[in-house]
Structure formats: structure tokens, C-alpha cells
Amino acid sequence: MKKETKSSIDEYRKATYLFKNFQLLNRKLKERRDAPQNVFVIERPVNRKLIKEQFRAIAAKLCNEHHEISTDPGIFGGMPHIRNVRLSVGDILAKLYVYGSTQKIVDIYSPHVSEEQVKAAIAYAQDFLEMACDPDESSEVDG
Amino acid sequence: MVDYNLVDPDILACLDKLTALKVKTIIECGYSQDTKDEVLVNKGTVEQKRLLLTGDKKTITKRKFKPCEHGGVIVIKDPRPTADKVCAWMKAFVQSGQRALAIGHFTHLRADGATIYTHLKDPVKVKF
């Protein structure tokens, strides 16, 4: 009878010990989870397709304001380019970077490209950047 | 056949010296300045029996225009190609001994070498 009591007490102690250990382990895990320095935030993958669609929508919208620029899916896969010319807005900026003046671009590409078209491409690029990188209204500081 | 976005007197003069064949722009080949990509690559290169040299690295891609389905495309992989760069890279490619492989295939030209995508799984890499 004594032996049975002893064994049941041992089992109780063992169970308590395990339970305490389990509690301790849980607490440690929770601490580790809450600790900001140990947490690596895995961001949700960005939907690039959606972002591209939004940019394309902005590009198409800006074409209504800049009549010299158009987007045609057949030319440069829909990238904004000078109307009826295989020169994208990006190409114009690259050439401006290389040559340093709009006049040189006009000299090379005349009579297909005029100075107004080159300037329109630069203005388009500026408008596109301002529209695409426009901060939310909530982030604007009044006054 | 030089695409409209790479038309530059310096580039044309330099490329003319590289090969015996006269280098022509797309306009000299009879295509207008607003010709679509598909017409230039699929029709133009085959009809003219010429390679298309373009700076359009975003939309004229090997996925869209698969190797062996056109006359051959060489894409200059540089965001702001200058006449010096294009000439130096083309000269290095011509002298590499692999220029014949560009016919009918898709070639990416960079400062350190060229990658020729053929019908085979692995592309041919040429180092300059």
C-alpha cells in the first residue's frame, strides 16, 4: 500500500515538473516571438503585375495631356513613345544624357522628330514621375 | 539593320568599317519610323536577310521573339548606349569568332561579353 502511494506521489511530481517545464518553454517562446530584435519580418510579395498595370494606366492617362506622346502595344510593347516614331521617352532621356542637348537629338532624327516632340517627351517624363511618386494626401503636412 | 533608337551617324560610320556589308537603318531598308516590333523582327530580318541591332532591351525579348523564328536580333544591353560603347562591343563581338552564330538567334551584347540564345537549352556565352 505504501509502495503504491509512493509511486503515485512520484508520478505527480514528475507531471508537475514536466508541466512547469512546458510553461517555461512557452514563456521563452513567447518572449522570443515578441522581441523585435530577433524578428525578421517577411513582407508579402509585391504584386508586380498590379503595379505595372497602375503605371501603364498613368502613362495612358498622361498621353491625353501630351499629344506628341502615345502608347501603342505594337511599338515597344506599349511603352510611351513619340507619336508615330520608334523612339521611346526613355530613349529621349538617354540621348539627352549622352548628347547633352535637345538640338543634337533633333539634328540626328530630323525630319521625323521635332524639337517640340523632344521637349514634350521630357515634360511627359517629369509629369509621369510626379504622378507616380506622388505621396498620399494623408502624408502631406499642412501649413 | 539598325533600329531607329540606335540611329546615330557615329554608330553607323563605325559599324560600316567593321564589316564588308553596308550597314543600313530601318528607314533605308524601307520600313517607316513607326514600324511595329513584330514586323521588324519577324518580317524585316527575314526579308532583308539582315540582323536587327536594337537598343530596346525591355520589349524585344527572347521570350517574345524566339530564336530560329526570325533572321536574328542583337540587343545592346545598356541603359544609355553611346557610339563608343556600341562600336567597341560590336567590334569585340565581330572579332570573337562567334558572329555567324548570331544569324537567326537572339544575342545580348554587354561590356564583358555576349550571350547568344539558340534553339538549344544552354545559351552560348562569348567573353571579350
PDB file of N, CA, C and O in Angstrom, chain A residues 32-92:
ATOM      1  N   ARG A  32      10.586  35.307 -27.217  1.00  0.00           N
ATOM      2  CA  ARG A  32      11.355  35.344 -28.464  1.00  0.00           C
ATOM      3  C   ARG A  32      10.495  35.902 -29.616  1.00  0.00           C
ATOM      4  O   ARG A  32      10.958  36.619 -30.476  1.00  0.00           O
ATOM      5  N   ARG A  33       9.224  35.517 -29.579  1.00  0.00           N
ATOM      6  CA  ARG A  33       8.315  35.977 -30.628  1.00  0.00           C
ATOM      7  C   ARG A  33       8.095  37.491 -30.552  1.00  0.00           C
ATOM      8  O   ARG A  33       8.003  38.181 -31.564  1.00  0.00           O
ATOM      9  N   ASP A  34       8.008  37.986 -29.297  1.00  0.00           N
ATOM     10  CA  ASP A  34       7.718  39.412 -29.104  1.00  0.00           C
ATOM     11  C   ASP A  34       8.956  40.296 -29.268  1.00  0.00           C
ATOM     12  O   ASP A  34       8.844  41.483 -29.533  1.00  0.00           O
ATOM     13  N   ALA A  35      10.115  39.706 -29.076  1.00  0.00           N
ATOM     14  CA  ALA A  35      11.345  40.514 -29.134  1.00  0.00           C
ATOM     15  C   ALA A  35      11.555  41.068 -30.538  1.00  0.00           C
ATOM     16  O   ALA A  35      11.675  40.300 -31.495  1.00  0.00           O
ATOM     17  N   PRO A  36      11.600  42.408 -30.662  1.00  0.00           N
ATOM     18  CA  PRO A  36      11.708  42.969 -32.018  1.00  0.00           C
ATOM     19  C   PRO A  36      13.046  42.715 -32.688  1.00  0.00           C
ATOM     20  O   PRO A  36      13.121  42.596 -33.886  1.00  0.00           O
ATOM     21  N   GLN A  37      14.125  42.628 -31.873  1.00  0.00           N
ATOM     22  CA  GLN A  37      15.443  42.472 -32.492  1.00  0.00           C
ATOM     23  C   GLN A  37      15.649  41.087 -33.112  1.00  0.00           C
ATOM     24  O   GLN A  37      16.497  40.916 -33.965  1.00  0.00           O
ATOM     25  N   ASN A  38      14.871  40.124 -32.667  1.00  0.00           N
ATOM     26  CA  ASN A  38      15.060  38.769 -33.191  1.00  0.00           C
ATOM     27  C   ASN A  38      14.067  38.415 -34.295  1.00  0.00           C
ATOM     28  O   ASN A  38      14.109  37.327 -34.839  1.00  0.00           O
ATOM     29  N   VAL A  39      13.184  39.335 -34.547  1.00  0.00           N
ATOM     30  CA  VAL A  39      12.131  39.005 -35.510  1.00  0.00           C
ATOM     31  C   VAL A  39      12.511  39.503 -36.896  1.00  0.00           C
ATOM     32  O   VAL A  39      12.881  40.659 -37.074  1.00  0.00           O
ATOM     33  N   PHE A  40      12.435  38.651 -37.870  1.00  0.00           N
ATOM     34  CA  PHE A  40      12.658  39.033 -39.259  1.00  0.00           C
ATOM     35  C   PHE A  40      11.300  39.097 -39.945  1.00  0.00           C
ATOM     36  O   PHE A  40      10.635  38.089 -40.078  1.00  0.00           O
ATOM     37  N   VAL A  41      10.919  40.304 -40.290  1.00  0.00           N
ATOM     38  CA  VAL A  41       9.600  40.458 -40.908  1.00  0.00           C
ATOM     39  C   VAL A  41       9.675  40.050 -42.376  1.00  0.00           C
ATOM     40  O   VAL A  41      10.476  40.578 -43.141  1.00  0.00           O
ATOM     41  N   ILE A  42       8.869  39.066 -42.716  1.00  0.00           N
ATOM     42  CA  ILE A  42       8.817  38.645 -44.119  1.00  0.00           C
ATOM     43  C   ILE A  42       7.610  39.345 -44.748  1.00  0.00           C
ATOM     44  O   ILE A  42       6.465  39.056 -44.413  1.00  0.00           O
ATOM     45  N   GLU A  43       7.923  40.287 -45.608  1.00  0.00           N
ATOM     46  CA  GLU A  43       6.837  41.055 -46.217  1.00  0.00           C
ATOM     47  C   GLU A  43       6.128  40.231 -47.291  1.00  0.00           C
ATOM     48  O   GLU A  43       6.719  39.348 -47.898  1.00  0.00           O
ATOM     49  N   ARG A  44       4.880  40.572 -47.456  1.00  0.00           N
ATOM     50  CA  ARG A  44       4.114  39.885 -48.502  1.00  0.00           C
ATOM     51  C   ARG A  44       4.711  40.223 -49.860  1.00  0.00           C
ATOM     52  O   ARG A  44       5.084  41.369 -50.101  1.00  0.00           O
ATOM     53  N   PRO A  45       4.838  39.231 -50.747  1.00  0.00           N
ATOM     54  CA  PRO A  45       5.428  39.551 -52.051  1.00  0.00           C
ATOM     55  C   PRO A  45       4.612  40.614 -52.787  1.00  0.00           C
ATOM     56  O   PRO A  45       3.394  40.578 -52.795  1.00  0.00           O
ATOM     57  N   VAL A  46       5.344  41.556 -53.369  1.00  0.00           N
ATOM     58  CA  VAL A  46       4.682  42.671 -54.053  1.00  0.00           C
ATOM     59  C   VAL A  46       4.110  42.176 -55.384  1.00  0.00           C
ATOM     60  O   VAL A  46       4.776  41.438 -56.100  1.00  0.00           O
ATOM     61  N   ASN A  47       2.894  42.564 -55.658  1.00  0.00           N
ATOM     62  CA  ASN A  47       2.274  42.160 -56.906  1.00  0.00           C
ATOM     63  C   ASN A  47       2.775  43.085 -58.016  1.00  0.00           C
ATOM     64  O   ASN A  47       2.244  44.171 -58.240  1.00  0.00           O
ATOM     65  N   ARG A  48       3.833  42.648 -58.690  1.00  0.00           N
ATOM     66  CA  ARG A  48       4.467  43.491 -59.700  1.00  0.00           C
ATOM     67  C   ARG A  48       3.533  43.771 -60.872  1.00  0.00           C
ATOM     68  O   ARG A  48       3.564  44.829 -61.465  1.00  0.00           O
ATOM     69  N   LYS A  49       2.735  42.750 -61.194  1.00  0.00           N
ATOM     70  CA  LYS A  49       1.835  42.892 -62.340  1.00  0.00           C
ATOM     71  C   LYS A  49       0.862  44.042 -62.088  1.00  0.00           C
ATOM     72  O   LYS A  49       0.595  44.861 -62.972  1.00  0.00           O
ATOM     73  N   LEU A  50       0.356  44.082 -60.853  1.00  0.00           N
ATOM     74  CA  LEU A  50      -0.621  45.120 -60.479  1.00  0.00           C
ATOM     75  C   LEU A  50       0.024  46.507 -60.540  1.00  0.00           C
ATOM     76  O   LEU A  50      -0.559  47.461 -61.052  1.00  0.00           O
ATOM     77  N   ILE A  51       1.257  46.583 -60.021  1.00  0.00           N
ATOM     78  CA  ILE A  51       1.986  47.866 -60.032  1.00  0.00           C
ATOM     79  C   ILE A  51       2.221  48.319 -61.471  1.00  0.00           C
ATOM     80  O   ILE A  51       2.016  49.480 -61.809  1.00  0.00           O
ATOM     81  N   LYS A  52       2.617  47.360 -62.328  1.00  0.00           N
ATOM     82  CA  LYS A  52       2.853  47.704 -63.735  1.00  0.00           C
ATOM     83  C   LYS A  52       1.577  48.203 -64.388  1.00  0.00           C
ATOM     84  O   LYS A  52       1.606  49.149 -65.182  1.00  0.00           O
ATOM     85  N   GLU A  53       0.468  47.547 -64.062  1.00  0.00           N
ATOM     86  CA  GLU A  53      -0.823  47.975 -64.639  1.00  0.00           C
ATOM     87  C   GLU A  53      -1.156  49.399 -64.210  1.00  0.00           C
ATOM     88  O   GLU A  53      -1.664  50.197 -65.003  1.00  0.00           O
ATOM     89  N   GLN A  54      -0.867  49.696 -62.938  1.00  0.00           N
ATOM     90  CA  GLN A  54      -1.132  51.056 -62.437  1.00  0.00           C
ATOM     91  C   GLN A  54      -0.267  52.081 -63.166  1.00  0.00           C
ATOM     92  O   GLN A  54      -0.748  53.146 -63.560  1.00  0.00           O
ATOM     93  N   PHE A  55       1.005  51.734 -63.363  1.00  0.00           N
ATOM     94  CA  PHE A  55       1.910  52.652 -64.077  1.00  0.00           C
ATOM     95  C   PHE A  55       1.460  52.843 -65.524  1.00  0.00           C
ATOM     96  O   PHE A  55       1.532  53.930 -66.076  1.00  0.00           O
ATOM     97  N   ARG A  56       1.013  51.731 -66.130  1.00  0.00           N
ATOM     98  CA  ARG A  56       0.546  51.830 -67.524  1.00  0.00           C
ATOM     99  C   ARG A  56      -0.689  52.712 -67.609  1.00  0.00           C
ATOM    100  O   ARG A  56      -0.860  53.458 -68.579  1.00  0.00           O
ATOM    101  N   ALA A  57      -1.533  52.612 -66.584  1.00  0.00           N
ATOM    102  CA  ALA A  57      -2.752  53.450 -66.574  1.00  0.00           C
ATOM    103  C   ALA A  57      -2.360  54.928 -66.487  1.00  0.00           C
ATOM    104  O   ALA A  57      -2.943  55.777 -67.177  1.00  0.00           O
ATOM    105  N   ILE A  58      -1.348  55.216 -65.655  1.00  0.00           N
ATOM    106  CA  ILE A  58      -0.867  56.609 -65.531  1.00  0.00           C
ATOM    107  C   ILE A  58      -0.288  57.057 -66.876  1.00  0.00           C
ATOM    108  O   ILE A  58      -0.555  58.163 -67.350  1.00  0.00           O
ATOM    109  N   ALA A  59       0.503  56.167 -67.501  1.00  0.00           N
ATOM    110  CA  ALA A  59       1.134  56.502 -68.793  1.00  0.00           C
ATOM    111  C   ALA A  59       0.078  56.805 -69.849  1.00  0.00           C
ATOM    112  O   ALA A  59       0.202  57.774 -70.597  1.00  0.00           O
ATOM    113  N   ALA A  60      -0.973  55.984 -69.882  1.00  0.00           N
ATOM    114  CA  ALA A  60      -2.037  56.193 -70.872  1.00  0.00           C
ATOM    115  C   ALA A  60      -2.798  57.492 -70.580  1.00  0.00           C
ATOM    116  O   ALA A  60      -3.169  58.221 -71.504  1.00  0.00           O
ATOM    117  N   LYS A  61      -2.998  57.771 -69.283  1.00  0.00           N
ATOM    118  CA  LYS A  61      -3.723  58.977 -68.895  1.00  0.00           C
ATOM    119  C   LYS A  61      -2.944  60.236 -69.309  1.00  0.00           C
ATOM    120  O   LYS A  61      -3.522  61.209 -69.794  1.00  0.00           O
ATOM    121  N   LEU A  62      -1.624  60.163 -69.114  1.00  0.00           N
ATOM    122  CA  LEU A  62      -0.790  61.334 -69.447  1.00  0.00           C
ATOM    123  C   LEU A  62      -0.733  61.595 -70.956  1.00  0.00           C
ATOM    124  O   LEU A  62      -0.469  62.720 -71.371  1.00  0.00           O
ATOM    125  N   CYS A  63      -0.977  60.548 -71.741  1.00  0.00           N
ATOM    126  CA  CYS A  63      -0.959  60.730 -73.201  1.00  0.00           C
ATOM    127  C   CYS A  63      -2.077  61.656 -73.661  1.00  0.00           C
ATOM    128  O   CYS A  63      -1.971  62.266 -74.724  1.00  0.00           O
ATOM    129  N   ASN A  64      -3.135  61.758 -72.861  1.00  0.00           N
ATOM    130  CA  ASN A  64      -4.223  62.679 -73.221  1.00  0.00           C
ATOM    131  C   ASN A  64      -3.777  64.134 -73.063  1.00  0.00           C
ATOM    132  O   ASN A  64      -4.272  65.009 -73.765  1.00  0.00           O
ATOM    133  N   GLU A  65      -2.855  64.358 -72.117  1.00  0.00           N
ATOM    134  CA  GLU A  65      -2.354  65.724 -71.907  1.00  0.00           C
ATOM    135  C   GLU A  65      -1.218  66.056 -72.879  1.00  0.00           C
ATOM    136  O   GLU A  65      -1.094  67.180 -73.325  1.00  0.00           O
ATOM    137  N   HIS A  66      -0.371  65.054 -73.154  1.00  0.00           N
ATOM    138  CA  HIS A  66       0.763  65.269 -74.073  1.00  0.00           C
ATOM    139  C   HIS A  66       0.428  64.592 -75.400  1.00  0.00           C
ATOM    140  O   HIS A  66       0.581  63.372 -75.527  1.00  0.00           O
ATOM    141  N   HIS A  67      -0.007  65.373 -76.359  1.00  0.00           N
ATOM    142  CA  HIS A  67      -0.475  64.787 -77.617  1.00  0.00           C
ATOM    143  C   HIS A  67       0.662  64.278 -78.500  1.00  0.00           C
ATOM    144  O   HIS A  67       0.426  63.518 -79.427  1.00  0.00           O
ATOM    145  N   GLU A  68       1.884  64.705 -78.207  1.00  0.00           N
ATOM    146  CA  GLU A  68       3.032  64.255 -79.006  1.00  0.00           C
ATOM    147  C   GLU A  68       3.471  62.839 -78.608  1.00  0.00           C
ATOM    148  O   GLU A  68       4.235  62.206 -79.318  1.00  0.00           O
ATOM    149  N   ILE A  69       2.989  62.394 -77.461  1.00  0.00           N
ATOM    150  CA  ILE A  69       3.400  61.083 -76.938  1.00  0.00           C
ATOM    151  C   ILE A  69       2.216  60.116 -77.033  1.00  0.00           C
ATOM    152  O   ILE A  69       1.069  60.509 -76.835  1.00  0.00           O
ATOM    153  N   SER A  70       2.512  58.863 -77.338  1.00  0.00           N
ATOM    154  CA  SER A  70       1.438  57.872 -77.393  1.00  0.00           C
ATOM    155  C   SER A  70       1.931  56.522 -76.881  1.00  0.00           C
ATOM    156  O   SER A  70       3.136  56.299 -76.760  1.00  0.00           O
ATOM    157  N   THR A  71       0.994  55.657 -76.583  1.00  0.00           N
ATOM    158  CA  THR A  71       1.343  54.285 -76.180  1.00  0.00           C
ATOM    159  C   THR A  71       0.639  53.326 -77.138  1.00  0.00           C
ATOM    160  O   THR A  71      -0.570  53.364 -77.262  1.00  0.00           O
ATOM    161  N   ASP A  72       1.441  52.532 -77.813  1.00  0.00           N
ATOM    162  CA  ASP A  72       0.912  51.564 -78.771  1.00  0.00           C
ATOM    163  C   ASP A  72       1.483  50.192 -78.392  1.00  0.00           C
ATOM    164  O   ASP A  72       2.704  50.049 -78.308  1.00  0.00           O
ATOM    165  N   PRO A  73       0.628  49.195 -78.151  1.00  0.00           N
ATOM    166  CA  PRO A  73       1.161  47.882 -77.749  1.00  0.00           C
ATOM    167  C   PRO A  73       2.109  47.266 -78.776  1.00  0.00           C
ATOM    168  O   PRO A  73       2.961  46.450 -78.420  1.00  0.00           O
ATOM    169  N   GLY A  74       1.993  47.689 -80.029  1.00  0.00           N
ATOM    170  CA  GLY A  74       2.853  47.117 -81.081  1.00  0.00           C
ATOM    171  C   GLY A  74       4.254  47.691 -81.082  1.00  0.00           C
ATOM    172  O   GLY A  74       5.193  47.065 -81.558  1.00  0.00           O
ATOM    173  N   ILE A  75       4.385  48.919 -80.579  1.00  0.00           N
ATOM    174  CA  ILE A  75       5.704  49.567 -80.555  1.00  0.00           C
ATOM    175  C   ILE A  75       6.216  49.578 -79.126  1.00  0.00           C
ATOM    176  O   ILE A  75       5.555  50.119 -78.230  1.00  0.00           O
ATOM    177  N   PHE A  76       7.369  49.004 -78.913  1.00  0.00           N
ATOM    178  CA  PHE A  76       7.995  48.910 -77.576  1.00  0.00           C
ATOM    179  C   PHE A  76       7.052  48.284 -76.543  1.00  0.00           C
ATOM    180  O   PHE A  76       7.132  48.594 -75.351  1.00  0.00           O
ATOM    181  N   GLY A  77       6.160  47.441 -76.992  1.00  0.00           N
ATOM    182  CA  GLY A  77       5.271  46.722 -76.069  1.00  0.00           C
ATOM    183  C   GLY A  77       4.402  47.628 -75.223  1.00  0.00           C
ATOM    184  O   GLY A  77       4.036  47.275 -74.103  1.00  0.00           O
ATOM    185  N   GLY A  78       4.067  48.806 -75.727  1.00  0.00           N
ATOM    186  CA  GLY A  78       3.164  49.711 -75.006  1.00  0.00           C
ATOM    187  C   GLY A  78       3.873  50.768 -74.181  1.00  0.00           C
ATOM    188  O   GLY A  78       3.237  51.488 -73.417  1.00  0.00           O
ATOM    189  N   MET A  79       5.184  50.854 -74.343  1.00  0.00           N
ATOM    190  CA  MET A  79       5.912  51.911 -73.614  1.00  0.00           C
ATOM    191  C   MET A  79       5.617  53.263 -74.266  1.00  0.00           C
ATOM    192  O   MET A  79       5.457  53.331 -75.488  1.00  0.00           O
ATOM    193  N   PRO A  80       5.545  54.331 -73.468  1.00  0.00           N
ATOM    194  CA  PRO A  80       5.281  55.646 -74.073  1.00  0.00           C
ATOM    195  C   PRO A  80       6.401  56.058 -75.036  1.00  0.00           C
ATOM    196  O   PRO A  80       7.580  55.945 -74.697  1.00  0.00           O
ATOM    197  N   HIS A  81       6.008  56.474 -76.208  1.00  0.00           N
ATOM    198  CA  HIS A  81       6.992  56.872 -77.224  1.00  0.00           C
ATOM    199  C   HIS A  81       6.465  58.065 -78.001  1.00  0.00           C
ATOM    200  O   HIS A  81       5.278  58.397 -77.903  1.00  0.00           O
ATOM    201  N   ILE A  82       7.344  58.679 -78.779  1.00  0.00           N
ATOM    202  CA  ILE A  82       6.927  59.820 -79.604  1.00  0.00           C
ATOM    203  C   ILE A  82       5.961  59.295 -80.666  1.00  0.00           C
ATOM    204  O   ILE A  82       6.222  58.259 -81.289  1.00  0.00           O
ATOM    205  N   ARG A  83       4.864  59.999 -80.825  1.00  0.00           N
ATOM    206  CA  ARG A  83       3.807  59.531 -81.734  1.00  0.00           C
ATOM    207  C   ARG A  83       4.371  59.261 -83.138  1.00  0.00           C
ATOM    208  O   ARG A  83       5.071  60.102 -83.709  1.00  0.00           O
ATOM    209  N   ASN A  84       4.081  58.057 -83.624  1.00  0.00           N
ATOM    210  CA  ASN A  84       4.482  57.608 -84.977  1.00  0.00           C
ATOM    211  C   ASN A  84       5.998  57.518 -85.196  1.00  0.00           C
ATOM    212  O   ASN A  84       6.452  57.530 -86.330  1.00  0.00           O
ATOM    213  N   VAL A  85       6.758  57.443 -84.124  1.00  0.00           N
ATOM    214  CA  VAL A  85       8.220  57.301 -84.244  1.00  0.00           C
ATOM    215  C   VAL A  85       8.685  56.224 -83.258  1.00  0.00           C
ATOM    216  O   VAL A  85       8.202  56.176 -82.132  1.00  0.00           O
ATOM    217  N   ARG A  86       9.623  55.389 -83.685  1.00  0.00           N
ATOM    218  CA  ARG A  86      10.153  54.343 -82.800  1.00  0.00           C
ATOM    219  C   ARG A  86      11.215  54.918 -81.860  1.00  0.00           C
ATOM    220  O   ARG A  86      12.375  54.518 -81.873  1.00  0.00           O
ATOM    221  N   LEU A  87      10.825  55.886 -81.078  1.00  0.00           N
ATOM    222  CA  LEU A  87      11.717  56.484 -80.080  1.00  0.00           C
ATOM    223  C   LEU A  87      10.936  56.632 -78.783  1.00  0.00           C
ATOM    224  O   LEU A  87       9.979  57.420 -78.722  1.00  0.00           O
ATOM    225  N   SER A  88      11.307  55.860 -77.789  1.00  0.00           N
ATOM    226  CA  SER A  88      10.561  55.934 -76.533  1.00  0.00           C
ATOM    227  C   SER A  88      10.997  57.159 -75.727  1.00  0.00           C
ATOM    228  O   SER A  88      12.050  57.757 -76.011  1.00  0.00           O
ATOM    229  N   VAL A  89      10.185  57.501 -74.737  1.00  0.00           N
ATOM    230  CA  VAL A  89      10.517  58.632 -73.864  1.00  0.00           C
ATOM    231  C   VAL A  89      11.847  58.344 -73.144  1.00  0.00           C
ATOM    232  O   VAL A  89      12.684  59.224 -72.977  1.00  0.00           O
ATOM    233  N   GLY A  90      12.030  57.082 -72.779  1.00  0.00           N
ATOM    234  CA  GLY A  90      13.283  56.666 -72.142  1.00  0.00           C
ATOM    235  C   GLY A  90      14.480  56.876 -73.067  1.00  0.00           C
ATOM    236  O   GLY A  90      15.553  57.302 -72.618  1.00  0.00           O
ATOM    237  N   ASP A  91      14.288  56.569 -74.349  1.00  0.00           N
ATOM    238  CA  ASP A  91      15.364  56.774 -75.333  1.00  0.00           C
ATOM    239  C   ASP A  91      15.746  58.249 -75.421  1.00  0.00           C
ATOM    240  O   ASP A  91      16.930  58.591 -75.517  1.00  0.00           O
ATOM    241  N   ILE A  92      14.721  59.105 -75.410  1.00  0.00           N
ATOM    242  CA  ILE A  92      14.977  60.552 -75.498  1.00  0.00           C
ATOM    243  C   ILE A  92      15.809  61.003 -74.291  1.00  0.00           C
ATOM    244  O   ILE A  92      16.788  61.745 -74.435  1.00  0.00           O
TER     245      ILE A  92
END
